[in-house]
PDB file of C-alpha atoms in Angstrom:
ATOM      1  CA  MET A 702       9.501  21.358 -37.191  1.00 48.00           C
ATOM      2  CA  SER A 703      12.305  21.059 -36.471  1.00 56.00           C
ATOM      3  CA  GLU A 704      12.878  18.193 -39.088  1.00 56.00           C
ATOM      4  CA  VAL A 705      11.708  20.536 -41.981  1.00 51.00           C
ATOM      5  CA  LYS A 706      14.786  22.713 -42.046  1.00 52.00           C
ATOM      6  CA  ARG A 707      16.921  19.700 -41.595  1.00 56.00           C
ATOM      7  CA  MET A 708      15.410  19.045 -44.999  1.00 52.00           C
ATOM      8  CA  ARG A 709      15.762  22.511 -46.143  1.00 52.00           C
ATOM      9  CA  LYS A 710      18.809  22.974 -44.552  1.00 50.00           C
ATOM     10  CA  ALA A 711      19.978  20.276 -45.949  1.00 50.00           C
ATOM     11  CA  LYS A 712      18.693  20.789 -49.902  1.00 48.00           C
ATOM     12  CA  TYR A 713      20.700  24.324 -49.648  1.00 47.00           C
ATOM     13  CA  ASP A 714      23.755  23.777 -48.911  1.00 52.00           C
ATOM     14  CA  GLU A 715      23.618  20.680 -51.841  1.00 53.00           C
ATOM     15  CA  PRO A 716      25.785  21.389 -54.209  1.00 53.00           C
ATOM     16  CA  THR A 717      24.562  21.887 -57.968  1.00 53.00           C
ATOM     17  CA  GLY A 718      26.141  22.275 -61.499  1.00 51.00           C
ATOM     18  CA  PHE A 719      30.113  21.926 -61.471  1.00 50.00           C
ATOM     19  CA  GLU A 720      30.893  21.930 -57.132  1.00 57.00           C
ATOM     20  CA  ARG A 721      28.944  18.424 -57.862  1.00 57.00           C
ATOM     21  CA  PHE A 722      32.153  17.231 -59.793  1.00 54.00           C
ATOM     22  CA  ASN A 723      34.615  19.085 -57.456  1.00 58.00           C
ATOM     23  CA  ARG A 724      33.813  17.494 -54.353  1.00 69.00           C
ATOM     24  CA  VAL A 725      36.472  15.033 -52.420  1.00 68.00           C
ATOM     25  CA  SER A 726      34.327  13.369 -50.208  1.00 75.00           C
ATOM     26  CA  LYS A 727      37.075  13.021 -46.528  1.00 80.00           C
ATOM     27  CA  PRO A 728      38.757   9.642 -47.417  1.00 81.00           C
ATOM     28  CA  ALA A 729      39.956  11.370 -50.665  1.00 80.00           C
ATOM     29  CA  ASN A 730      40.681  14.789 -48.521  1.00 82.00           C
ATOM     30  CA  ALA A 731      42.045  12.030 -45.891  1.00 85.00           C
ATOM     31  CA  VAL A 732      44.063  10.442 -48.819  1.00 87.00           C
ATOM     32  CA  LEU A 733      45.096  13.586 -50.593  1.00 85.00           C
ATOM     33  CA  ASN A 734      46.806  15.485 -46.920  1.00 88.00           C
ATOM     34  CA  ILE A 735      48.885  12.475 -46.563  1.00 92.00           C
ATOM     35  CA  VAL A 736      50.460  12.377 -50.463  1.00 92.00           C
ATOM     36  CA  PHE A 737      50.668  16.446 -49.914  1.00 90.00           C
ATOM     37  CA  ILE A 738      52.482  15.711 -46.845  1.00 92.00           C
ATOM     38  CA  LEU A 739      54.940  13.126 -47.680  1.00 93.00           C
ATOM     39  CA  LEU A 740      56.026  15.220 -51.280  1.00 91.00           C
ATOM     40  CA  ALA A 741      56.649  17.890 -47.908  1.00 88.00           C
ATOM     41  CA  LEU A 742      58.491  15.862 -46.414  1.00 89.00           C
ATOM     42  CA  ALA A 743      60.330  14.344 -49.783  1.00 89.00           C
ATOM     43  CA  CYS A 744      61.377  17.968 -50.456  1.00 84.00           C
ATOM     44  CA  VAL A 745      62.410  19.121 -46.634  1.00 86.00           C
ATOM     45  CA  ILE A 746      64.531  15.906 -45.785  1.00 88.00           C
ATOM     46  CA  PRO A 747      66.871  15.659 -47.659  1.00 86.00           C
ATOM     47  CA  VAL A 748      67.736  19.894 -47.318  1.00 85.00           C
ATOM     48  CA  ILE A 749      67.881  19.772 -43.614  1.00 87.00           C
ATOM     49  CA  LEU A 750      70.009  15.939 -44.081  1.00 86.00           C
ATOM     50  CA  VAL A 751      72.797  18.328 -46.259  1.00 85.00           C
ATOM     51  CA  VAL A 752      72.239  21.853 -43.460  1.00 86.00           C
ATOM     52  CA  ALA A 753      73.579  19.025 -40.495  1.00 86.00           C
ATOM     53  CA  ILE A 754      76.844  17.629 -42.478  1.00 83.00           C
ATOM     54  CA  SER A 755      77.832  21.305 -43.135  1.00 83.00           C
ATOM     55  CA  PHE A 756      77.711  21.816 -39.352  1.00 84.00           C
ATOM     56  CA  SER A 757      79.660  18.004 -38.976  1.00 81.00           C
ATOM     57  CA  ALA A 758      82.791  17.156 -38.634  1.00 79.00           C
ATOM     58  CA  GLU A 759      84.452  14.939 -40.873  1.00 74.00           C
ATOM     59  CA  GLU A 760      86.603  12.582 -38.736  1.00 74.00           C
ATOM     60  CA  SER A 761      82.467  12.455 -37.396  1.00 76.00           C
ATOM     61  CA  ILE A 762      80.482  11.441 -41.312  1.00 76.00           C
ATOM     62  CA  THR A 763      84.201   9.525 -41.919  1.00 73.00           C
ATOM     63  CA  GLU A 764      82.925   7.367 -38.654  1.00 75.00           C
ATOM     64  CA  TYR A 765      79.220   7.350 -38.394  1.00 76.00           C
ATOM     65  CA  GLY A 766      77.864   8.779 -42.136  1.00 75.00           C
ATOM     66  CA  TYR A 767      75.495  11.233 -42.478  1.00 78.00           C
ATOM     67  CA  ARG A 768      72.856  11.858 -39.253  1.00 80.00           C
ATOM     68  CA  PHE A 769      70.315  14.649 -38.922  1.00 81.00           C
ATOM     69  CA  ILE A 770      71.717  15.234 -36.059  1.00 80.00           C
ATOM     70  CA  PRO A 771      75.810  15.869 -36.617  1.00 80.00           C
ATOM     71  CA  LYS A 772      77.940  13.827 -33.708  1.00 79.00           C
ATOM     72  CA  ILE A 773      80.306  16.245 -33.364  1.00 80.00           C
ATOM     73  CA  PHE A 774      79.119  19.311 -34.327  1.00 82.00           C
ATOM     74  CA  SER A 775      81.491  21.460 -36.476  1.00 80.00           C
ATOM     75  CA  LEU A 776      82.152  24.806 -38.591  1.00 81.00           C
ATOM     76  CA  GLU A 777      85.331  23.635 -40.480  1.00 77.00           C
ATOM     77  CA  GLY A 778      83.274  23.060 -43.691  1.00 77.00           C
ATOM     78  CA  TYR A 779      82.072  26.350 -43.393  1.00 80.00           C
ATOM     79  CA  THR A 780      85.639  28.042 -42.342  1.00 80.00           C
ATOM     80  CA  PHE A 781      86.488  25.903 -44.830  1.00 74.00           C
ATOM     81  CA  LEU A 782      85.673  28.167 -47.720  1.00 75.00           C
ATOM     82  CA  ILE A 783      86.397  30.891 -46.117  1.00 77.00           C
ATOM     83  CA  SER A 784      89.958  31.062 -46.683  1.00 74.00           C
ATOM     84  CA  GLN A 785      89.244  29.694 -50.255  1.00 70.00           C
ATOM     85  CA  SER A 786      87.786  33.311 -50.623  1.00 74.00           C
ATOM     86  CA  LYS A 787      89.241  34.476 -53.662  1.00 81.00           C
ATOM     87  CA  MET A 788      88.317  31.861 -55.712  1.00 80.00           C
ATOM     88  CA  ILE A 789      84.552  31.561 -54.145  1.00 80.00           C
ATOM     89  CA  ALA A 790      84.489  35.514 -53.752  1.00 82.00           C
ATOM     90  CA  ARG A 791      84.812  35.466 -57.293  1.00 87.00           C
ATOM     91  CA  ALA A 792      82.249  32.646 -58.408  1.00 86.00           C
ATOM     92  CA  LEU A 793      79.585  34.573 -56.412  1.00 85.00           C
ATOM     93  CA  GLY A 794      80.307  37.568 -58.888  1.00 87.00           C
ATOM     94  CA  VAL A 795      80.232  36.259 -62.038  1.00 90.00           C
ATOM     95  CA  SER A 796      77.003  34.301 -60.438  1.00 89.00           C
ATOM     96  CA  ILE A 797      75.986  37.818 -59.630  1.00 89.00           C
ATOM     97  CA  PHE A 798      76.482  39.249 -62.064  1.00 92.00           C
ATOM     98  CA  VAL A 799      74.925  36.876 -64.639  1.00 92.00           C
ATOM     99  CA  THR A 800      72.253  36.873 -63.494  1.00 90.00           C
ATOM    100  CA  ILE A 801      71.510  40.472 -62.766  1.00 90.00           C
ATOM    101  CA  ALA A 802      72.563  40.483 -66.037  1.00 92.00           C
ATOM    102  CA  GLY A 803      70.642  38.006 -67.779  1.00 92.00           C
ATOM    103  CA  THR A 804      67.467  39.325 -66.464  1.00 91.00           C
ATOM    104  CA  VAL A 805      67.248  41.934 -67.574  1.00 92.00           C
ATOM    105  CA  LEU A 806      68.382  41.482 -70.842  1.00 93.00           C
ATOM    106  CA  GLY A 807      66.179  38.847 -71.608  1.00 92.00           C
ATOM    107  CA  VAL A 808      62.855  41.000 -69.924  1.00 91.00           C
ATOM    108  CA  LEU A 809      63.687  43.310 -71.939  1.00 92.00           C
ATOM    109  CA  LEU A 810      64.125  40.814 -74.729  1.00 91.00           C
ATOM    110  CA  THR A 811      60.993  39.040 -73.979  1.00 91.00           C
ATOM    111  CA  THR A 812      58.537  41.466 -73.892  1.00 91.00           C
ATOM    112  CA  LEU A 813      59.300  43.202 -77.058  1.00 89.00           C
ATOM    113  CA  MET A 814      58.411  40.185 -78.551  1.00 89.00           C
ATOM    114  CA  GLY A 815      55.292  39.238 -77.091  1.00 88.00           C
ATOM    115  CA  TYR A 816      54.193  42.429 -77.788  1.00 87.00           C
ATOM    116  CA  VAL A 817      54.646  42.112 -81.291  1.00 87.00           C
ATOM    117  CA  LEU A 818      52.923  38.730 -81.467  1.00 86.00           C
ATOM    118  CA  SER A 819      50.076  40.363 -79.509  1.00 85.00           C
ATOM    119  CA  ARG A 820      49.222  43.019 -82.354  1.00 82.00           C
ATOM    120  CA  PRO A 821      46.281  41.855 -83.861  1.00 80.00           C
ATOM    121  CA  GLY A 822      47.334  43.927 -87.334  1.00 77.00           C
ATOM    122  CA  TYR A 823      51.247  42.269 -87.787  1.00 78.00           C
ATOM    123  CA  LYS A 824      51.249  40.696 -91.021  1.00 80.00           C
ATOM    124  CA  LEU A 825      53.893  38.092 -89.993  1.00 81.00           C
ATOM    125  CA  ASN A 826      52.279  37.509 -86.987  1.00 78.00           C
ATOM    126  CA  GLY A 827      51.357  34.167 -87.933  1.00 79.00           C
ATOM    127  CA  PHE A 828      54.439  32.998 -89.167  1.00 82.00           C
ATOM    128  CA  LEU A 829      56.665  34.585 -86.183  1.00 83.00           C
ATOM    129  CA  THR A 830      53.906  32.346 -83.702  1.00 81.00           C
ATOM    130  CA  MET A 831      54.871  29.531 -85.354  1.00 83.00           C
ATOM    131  CA  VAL A 832      58.640  30.484 -85.129  1.00 83.00           C
ATOM    132  CA  VAL A 833      59.191  30.714 -81.643  1.00 83.00           C
ATOM    133  CA  PHE A 834      56.078  28.284 -80.791  1.00 82.00           C
ATOM    134  CA  ILE A 835      57.913  24.823 -82.527  1.00 82.00           C
ATOM    135  CA  PRO A 836      60.930  25.545 -80.249  1.00 81.00           C
ATOM    136  CA  MET A 837      58.410  24.197 -77.504  1.00 79.00           C
ATOM    137  CA  VAL A 838      58.463  20.885 -79.058  1.00 79.00           C
ATOM    138  CA  PHE A 839      60.769  20.406 -81.131  1.00 79.00           C
ATOM    139  CA  ASN A 840      64.526  20.847 -80.706  1.00 76.00           C
ATOM    140  CA  GLY A 841      67.614  21.045 -82.655  1.00 74.00           C
ATOM    141  CA  GLY A 842      70.125  18.787 -80.361  1.00 78.00           C
ATOM    142  CA  LEU A 843      72.978  19.908 -78.091  1.00 80.00           C
ATOM    143  CA  VAL A 844      75.831  19.557 -81.569  1.00 83.00           C
ATOM    144  CA  SER A 845      74.026  21.874 -83.392  1.00 83.00           C
ATOM    145  CA  THR A 846      73.923  24.630 -80.485  1.00 84.00           C
ATOM    146  CA  TYR A 847      77.583  24.162 -79.740  1.00 86.00           C
ATOM    147  CA  TYR A 848      78.167  24.605 -83.008  1.00 86.00           C
ATOM    148  CA  VAL A 849      76.166  27.604 -83.170  1.00 86.00           C
ATOM    149  CA  VAL A 850      77.305  29.505 -79.502  1.00 86.00           C
ATOM    150  CA  SER A 851      81.176  28.211 -80.124  1.00 86.00           C
ATOM    151  CA  GLN A 852      82.161  27.713 -83.891  1.00 85.00           C
ATOM    152  CA  LEU A 853      79.258  30.930 -85.544  1.00 87.00           C
ATOM    153  CA  LEU A 854      79.137  33.951 -83.111  1.00 86.00           C
ATOM    154  CA  HIS A 855      81.729  32.775 -81.322  1.00 86.00           C
ATOM    155  CA  LEU A 856      81.218  32.679 -77.343  1.00 87.00           C
ATOM    156  CA  LYS A 857      83.231  30.143 -76.262  1.00 87.00           C
ATOM    157  CA  ASN A 858      84.930  30.781 -73.701  1.00 88.00           C
ATOM    158  CA  THR A 859      83.132  34.817 -72.763  1.00 89.00           C
ATOM    159  CA  VAL A 860      80.816  35.900 -70.091  1.00 89.00           C
ATOM    160  CA  TRP A 861      78.212  36.412 -72.720  1.00 91.00           C
ATOM    161  CA  ALA A 862      77.720  32.685 -73.537  1.00 90.00           C
ATOM    162  CA  LEU A 863      76.360  32.131 -69.787  1.00 90.00           C
ATOM    163  CA  ILE A 864      73.899  34.796 -70.244  1.00 91.00           C
ATOM    164  CA  LEU A 865      72.357  34.539 -74.365  1.00 89.00           C
ATOM    165  CA  PRO A 866      71.788  30.947 -74.401  1.00 88.00           C
ATOM    166  CA  LEU A 867      69.179  31.259 -71.372  1.00 88.00           C
ATOM    167  CA  CYS A 868      67.734  34.093 -72.327  1.00 89.00           C
ATOM    168  CA  VAL A 869      65.318  33.815 -74.037  1.00 88.00           C
ATOM    169  CA  SER A 870      62.755  30.950 -73.623  1.00 87.00           C
ATOM    170  CA  SER A 871      59.529  29.914 -76.533  1.00 86.00           C
ATOM    171  CA  PHE A 872      57.630  29.449 -73.100  1.00 87.00           C
ATOM    172  CA  ASN A 873      58.182  32.982 -71.362  1.00 87.00           C
ATOM    173  CA  VAL A 874      57.350  34.708 -74.903  1.00 88.00           C
ATOM    174  CA  VAL A 875      54.000  32.751 -74.988  1.00 86.00           C
ATOM    175  CA  VAL A 876      53.132  33.921 -71.813  1.00 85.00           C
ATOM    176  CA  CYS A 877      54.408  37.254 -72.910  1.00 87.00           C
ATOM    177  CA  ARG A 878      52.159  37.249 -75.241  1.00 87.00           C
ATOM    178  CA  THR A 879      49.337  35.982 -74.069  1.00 85.00           C
ATOM    179  CA  PHE A 880      49.393  38.736 -71.136  1.00 86.00           C
ATOM    180  CA  PHE A 881      48.930  41.502 -73.506  1.00 86.00           C
ATOM    181  CA  LYS A 882      46.618  40.447 -75.921  1.00 84.00           C
ATOM    182  CA  THR A 883      44.142  39.390 -73.386  1.00 82.00           C
ATOM    183  CA  THR A 884      45.208  41.818 -71.190  1.00 81.00           C
ATOM    184  CA  VAL A 885      45.848  44.934 -72.345  1.00 80.00           C
ATOM    185  CA  PRO A 886      43.233  46.866 -72.867  1.00 80.00           C
ATOM    186  CA  GLU A 887      43.041  47.674 -78.208  1.00 79.00           C
ATOM    187  CA  SER A 888      41.376  51.181 -77.228  1.00 80.00           C
ATOM    188  CA  LEU A 889      44.382  51.862 -74.905  1.00 80.00           C
ATOM    189  CA  ILE A 890      46.439  51.447 -77.777  1.00 82.00           C
ATOM    190  CA  GLU A 891      44.670  53.276 -80.382  1.00 81.00           C
ATOM    191  CA  SER A 892      43.849  56.247 -78.592  1.00 83.00           C
ATOM    192  CA  ALA A 893      47.811  56.878 -77.991  1.00 81.00           C
ATOM    193  CA  LYS A 894      48.161  55.901 -81.854  1.00 82.00           C
ATOM    194  CA  MET A 895      45.594  58.239 -82.665  1.00 83.00           C
ATOM    195  CA  ASP A 896      47.363  61.065 -80.440  1.00 79.00           C
ATOM    196  CA  GLY A 897      50.906  60.016 -82.400  1.00 82.00           C
ATOM    197  CA  ALA A 898      53.222  57.301 -80.491  1.00 78.00           C
ATOM    198  CA  SER A 899      54.694  55.431 -81.470  1.00 82.00           C
ATOM    199  CA  GLN A 900      54.907  51.564 -81.264  1.00 81.00           C
ATOM    200  CA  LEU A 901      57.952  52.612 -78.901  1.00 84.00           C
ATOM    201  CA  THR A 902      56.620  55.136 -76.920  1.00 86.00           C
ATOM    202  CA  ILE A 903      53.317  53.502 -76.329  1.00 84.00           C
ATOM    203  CA  PHE A 904      55.384  50.133 -75.956  1.00 84.00           C
ATOM    204  CA  ALA A 905      57.691  51.234 -73.279  1.00 84.00           C
ATOM    205  CA  LYS A 906      55.019  54.812 -71.486  1.00 85.00           C
ATOM    206  CA  ILE A 907      51.914  52.838 -71.633  1.00 85.00           C
ATOM    207  CA  VAL A 908      51.994  48.762 -71.934  1.00 85.00           C
ATOM    208  CA  LEU A 909      55.702  48.119 -69.879  1.00 84.00           C
ATOM    209  CA  PRO A 910      53.864  50.369 -66.569  1.00 83.00           C
ATOM    210  CA  ILE A 911      50.747  48.534 -66.005  1.00 82.00           C
ATOM    211  CA  SER A 912      52.082  44.757 -67.002  1.00 82.00           C
ATOM    212  CA  LYS A 913      54.072  44.611 -64.058  1.00 80.00           C
ATOM    213  CA  PRO A 914      52.180  41.210 -62.651  1.00 80.00           C
ATOM    214  CA  VAL A 915      53.821  39.264 -65.876  1.00 84.00           C
ATOM    215  CA  LEU A 916      57.824  41.450 -66.395  1.00 85.00           C
ATOM    216  CA  ALA A 917      57.987  39.911 -61.991  1.00 82.00           C
ATOM    217  CA  THR A 918      56.962  36.378 -63.780  1.00 83.00           C
ATOM    218  CA  ILE A 919      59.510  37.023 -66.532  1.00 87.00           C
ATOM    219  CA  GLY A 920      61.921  37.934 -64.717  1.00 86.00           C
ATOM    220  CA  LEU A 921      62.235  35.309 -61.911  1.00 83.00           C
ATOM    221  CA  PHE A 922      62.008  32.850 -64.307  1.00 85.00           C
ATOM    222  CA  LEU A 923      64.612  33.850 -65.807  1.00 89.00           C
ATOM    223  CA  CYS A 924      66.329  34.698 -62.216  1.00 87.00           C
ATOM    224  CA  PHE A 925      65.696  31.284 -60.936  1.00 84.00           C
ATOM    225  CA  SER A 926      67.549  30.380 -64.493  1.00 88.00           C
ATOM    226  CA  TYR A 927      70.308  31.572 -64.010  1.00 90.00           C
ATOM    227  CA  TRP A 928      70.960  32.203 -60.415  1.00 88.00           C
ATOM    228  CA  ASN A 929      70.812  27.525 -60.930  1.00 85.00           C
ATOM    229  CA  ASP A 930      73.200  27.122 -63.559  1.00 87.00           C
ATOM    230  CA  TRP A 931      75.492  25.127 -64.046  1.00 86.00           C
ATOM    231  CA  TYR A 932      75.095  23.287 -67.555  1.00 88.00           C
ATOM    232  CA  GLN A 933      76.217  26.476 -70.103  1.00 89.00           C
ATOM    233  CA  SER A 934      80.148  26.952 -67.839  1.00 87.00           C
ATOM    234  CA  MET A 935      80.288  22.957 -67.900  1.00 85.00           C
ATOM    235  CA  LEU A 936      80.126  22.772 -71.813  1.00 87.00           C
ATOM    236  CA  TYR A 937      80.721  26.531 -73.224  1.00 89.00           C
ATOM    237  CA  ILE A 938      83.878  27.105 -70.457  1.00 87.00           C
ATOM    238  CA  GLU A 939      87.680  25.840 -69.555  1.00 84.00           C
ATOM    239  CA  ASP A 940      88.984  28.927 -67.588  1.00 82.00           C
ATOM    240  CA  ALA A 941      88.207  28.635 -63.982  1.00 79.00           C
ATOM    241  CA  ALA A 942      88.320  33.205 -63.578  1.00 82.00           C
ATOM    242  CA  LEU A 943      84.462  32.984 -66.081  1.00 86.00           C
ATOM    243  CA  TYR A 944      83.108  29.917 -63.986  1.00 86.00           C
ATOM    244  CA  SER A 945      80.009  30.866 -61.742  1.00 86.00           C
ATOM    245  CA  LEU A 946      78.884  29.741 -58.634  1.00 83.00           C
ATOM    246  CA  GLN A 947      77.149  26.875 -59.411  1.00 84.00           C
ATOM    247  CA  ALA A 948      80.053  25.127 -61.562  1.00 84.00           C
ATOM    248  CA  LEU A 949      82.399  25.451 -58.870  1.00 80.00           C
ATOM    249  CA  LEU A 950      79.977  23.352 -56.946  1.00 77.00           C
ATOM    250  CA  ASN A 951      79.782  20.387 -59.849  1.00 75.00           C
ATOM    251  CA  ALA A 952      83.153  20.892 -60.529  1.00 74.00           C
ATOM    252  CA  ILE A 953      83.891  20.302 -56.831  1.00 69.00           C
ATOM    253  CA  LEU A 954      80.918  17.376 -56.018  1.00 64.00           C
ATOM    254  CA  THR A 955      82.476  15.509 -60.052  1.00 66.00           C
ATOM    255  CA  ASN A 956      86.403  16.015 -59.148  1.00 59.00           C
ATOM    256  CA  ILE A 957      87.848  17.775 -56.131  1.00 57.00           C
ATOM    257  CA  GLN A 958      90.771  17.286 -57.298  1.00 54.00           C
ATOM    258  CA  MET A 959      89.721  21.273 -59.523  1.00 55.00           C
ATOM    259  CA  LEU A 960      90.349  23.286 -55.610  1.00 55.00           C
ATOM    260  CA  ALA A 961      94.008  21.774 -55.693  1.00 51.00           C
ATOM    261  CA  LYS A 962      94.607  23.178 -59.226  1.00 55.00           C
ATOM    262  CA  ASN A 963      93.991  26.172 -57.587  1.00 59.00           C
ATOM    263  CA  ALA A 964      96.177  26.067 -54.589  1.00 54.00           C
ATOM    264  CA  ALA A 965      99.134  27.939 -56.623  1.00 54.00           C
ATOM    265  CA  THR A 966      96.561  31.670 -56.157  1.00 56.00           C
ATOM    266  CA  MET A 967      96.347  29.970 -52.693  1.00 52.00           C
ATOM    267  CA  GLY A 968      99.821  29.818 -51.318  1.00 53.00           C
ATOM    268  CA  LEU A 969      99.321  26.671 -50.237  1.00 51.00           C
ATOM    269  CA  GLY A 970     100.394  22.883 -51.748  1.00 54.00           C
ATOM    270  CA  ALA A 971      98.413  20.807 -53.528  1.00 52.00           C
ATOM    271  CA  ALA A 972      99.224  17.457 -51.518  1.00 52.00           C
ATOM    272  CA  GLU A 973      98.601  20.130 -47.688  1.00 58.00           C
ATOM    273  CA  MET A 974      94.472  21.912 -49.426  1.00 55.00           C
ATOM    274  CA  LEU A 975      93.665  18.360 -49.693  1.00 56.00           C
ATOM    275  CA  ALA A 976      95.084  17.473 -46.506  1.00 55.00           C
ATOM    276  CA  GLN A 977      92.976  20.352 -44.801  1.00 55.00           C
ATOM    277  CA  MET A 978      90.062  20.191 -47.144  1.00 56.00           C
ATOM    278  CA  PRO A 979      87.099  18.507 -45.219  1.00 58.00           C
ATOM    279  CA  GLN A 980      85.516  17.284 -47.971  1.00 68.00           C
ATOM    280  CA  GLU A 981      81.897  16.696 -47.142  1.00 75.00           C
ATOM    281  CA  ALA A 982      81.188  19.029 -45.550  1.00 77.00           C
ATOM    282  CA  ALA A 983      82.968  21.648 -47.104  1.00 76.00           C
ATOM    283  CA  ARG A 984      80.707  20.453 -50.197  1.00 76.00           C
ATOM    284  CA  MET A 985      77.571  20.550 -48.455  1.00 81.00           C
ATOM    285  CA  ALA A 986      78.439  23.924 -47.432  1.00 81.00           C
ATOM    286  CA  ILE A 987      78.909  25.253 -50.849  1.00 79.00           C
ATOM    287  CA  VAL A 988      75.197  23.435 -50.972  1.00 80.00           C
ATOM    288  CA  VAL A 989      73.845  25.340 -48.579  1.00 83.00           C
ATOM    289  CA  ILE A 990      75.407  28.559 -50.218  1.00 80.00           C
ATOM    290  CA  ILE A 991      73.884  28.576 -52.953  1.00 79.00           C
ATOM    291  CA  VAL A 992      70.300  27.330 -51.928  1.00 80.00           C
ATOM    292  CA  ALA A 993      70.189  29.557 -48.919  1.00 78.00           C
ATOM    293  CA  PRO A 994      69.273  32.807 -51.691  1.00 77.00           C
ATOM    294  CA  ILE A 995      66.570  31.081 -53.743  1.00 75.00           C
ATOM    295  CA  ALA A 996      65.786  29.602 -50.924  1.00 74.00           C
ATOM    296  CA  CYS A 997      64.458  32.626 -48.365  1.00 75.00           C
ATOM    297  CA  ALA A 998      63.406  34.294 -51.539  1.00 70.00           C
ATOM    298  CA  TYR A 999      60.852  32.033 -53.603  1.00 71.00           C
ATOM    299  CA  PRO A1000      57.882  32.433 -50.320  1.00 72.00           C
ATOM    300  CA  TYR A1001      57.450  35.872 -50.656  1.00 69.00           C
ATOM    301  CA  PHE A1002      57.727  35.277 -54.950  1.00 67.00           C
ATOM    302  CA  GLN A1003      55.201  32.443 -54.924  1.00 67.00           C
ATOM    303  CA  LYS A1004      51.947  33.784 -56.064  1.00 67.00           C
ATOM    304  CA  TYR A1005      54.414  35.668 -59.805  1.00 62.00           C
ATOM    305  CA  PHE A1006      54.682  32.048 -60.117  1.00 61.00           C
ATOM    306  CA  ILE A1007      50.950  31.562 -60.029  1.00 63.00           C
ATOM    307  CA  SER A1008      50.486  33.709 -62.201  1.00 60.00           C
ATOM    308  CA  GLY A1009      52.699  32.659 -64.655  1.00 54.00           C
ATOM    309  CA  LEU A1010      51.941  28.887 -64.399  1.00 54.00           C
ATOM    310  CA  THR A1011      48.075  30.190 -65.368  1.00 56.00           C
ATOM    311  CA  LEU A1012      49.433  32.922 -67.847  1.00 53.00           C
ATOM    312  CA  GLY A1013      50.924  30.130 -69.613  1.00 45.00           C
ATOM    313  CA  ALA A1014      48.225  27.959 -69.469  1.00 47.00           C
ATOM    314  CA  VAL A1015      46.152  30.149 -72.262  1.00 44.00           C
ATOM    315  CA  LYS A1016      47.438  29.987 -75.888  1.00 43.00           C
ATOM    316  CA  GLY A1017      45.130  31.445 -77.239  1.00 43.00           C
TER     317      GLY A1017
END
């Protein structure tokens, strides 16, 4: 009797249909776990090493090299940054302003474009959809982009050169279009039209309140893009007062003399400052300052990234 029950139980436990193709054997599961553990360590270990270097004394780094446990513990990297607080605070202010202004403007423009393209009765729907989709495959190139931003729009050496080039992307527009087309009920739009509401009223008072997932997703994509961006500063910014925190870090990493050029505004001579500067520890301390906000915020918003990638995978 027990053998019959065992066979019946095995029969019911046997996966059917697509479940059979989604099964993962125990050896394969073990291999996948090991692979993902290694990938996670490859991401975490460099961060730990950067933090350890930022708390190391300069003579310790010179004598013993990079170590996960500092041979000589020191806060000189962070104290040096505090001593240069004027330049760091100015760059931090630029980064915060660009991130907030760019995110708000980008979410507004992206959702407006996505909503327009999601309307089935719009006559230019097909044409504008191709206009948005083509840049996802083909790029105009660096020379043409630089010419448009600096010569035609005259944005060079302005804060708008850090905001407008990243404000709208084809991927984000397609994500919004897909969300509005598949999630917002058409009957809701039609009923609002019958009540005499304009398209702008429908978008602001009906569509946006029920579209919080896509708003959060696009907002996070833009926020992280602006916060981590240094490339626009390298292309369009020559005035050190407009450097973002990330651009300042890049300048320090590529040319340590950049701090010496700002010595006049800090009340120190270039030679004296270079002699006092803990180069490696200071660099890594700035990396920690930049990465810490995103590293702390990302786990709380990971679900929005997953939903955003799921929405972007459906282009119909």
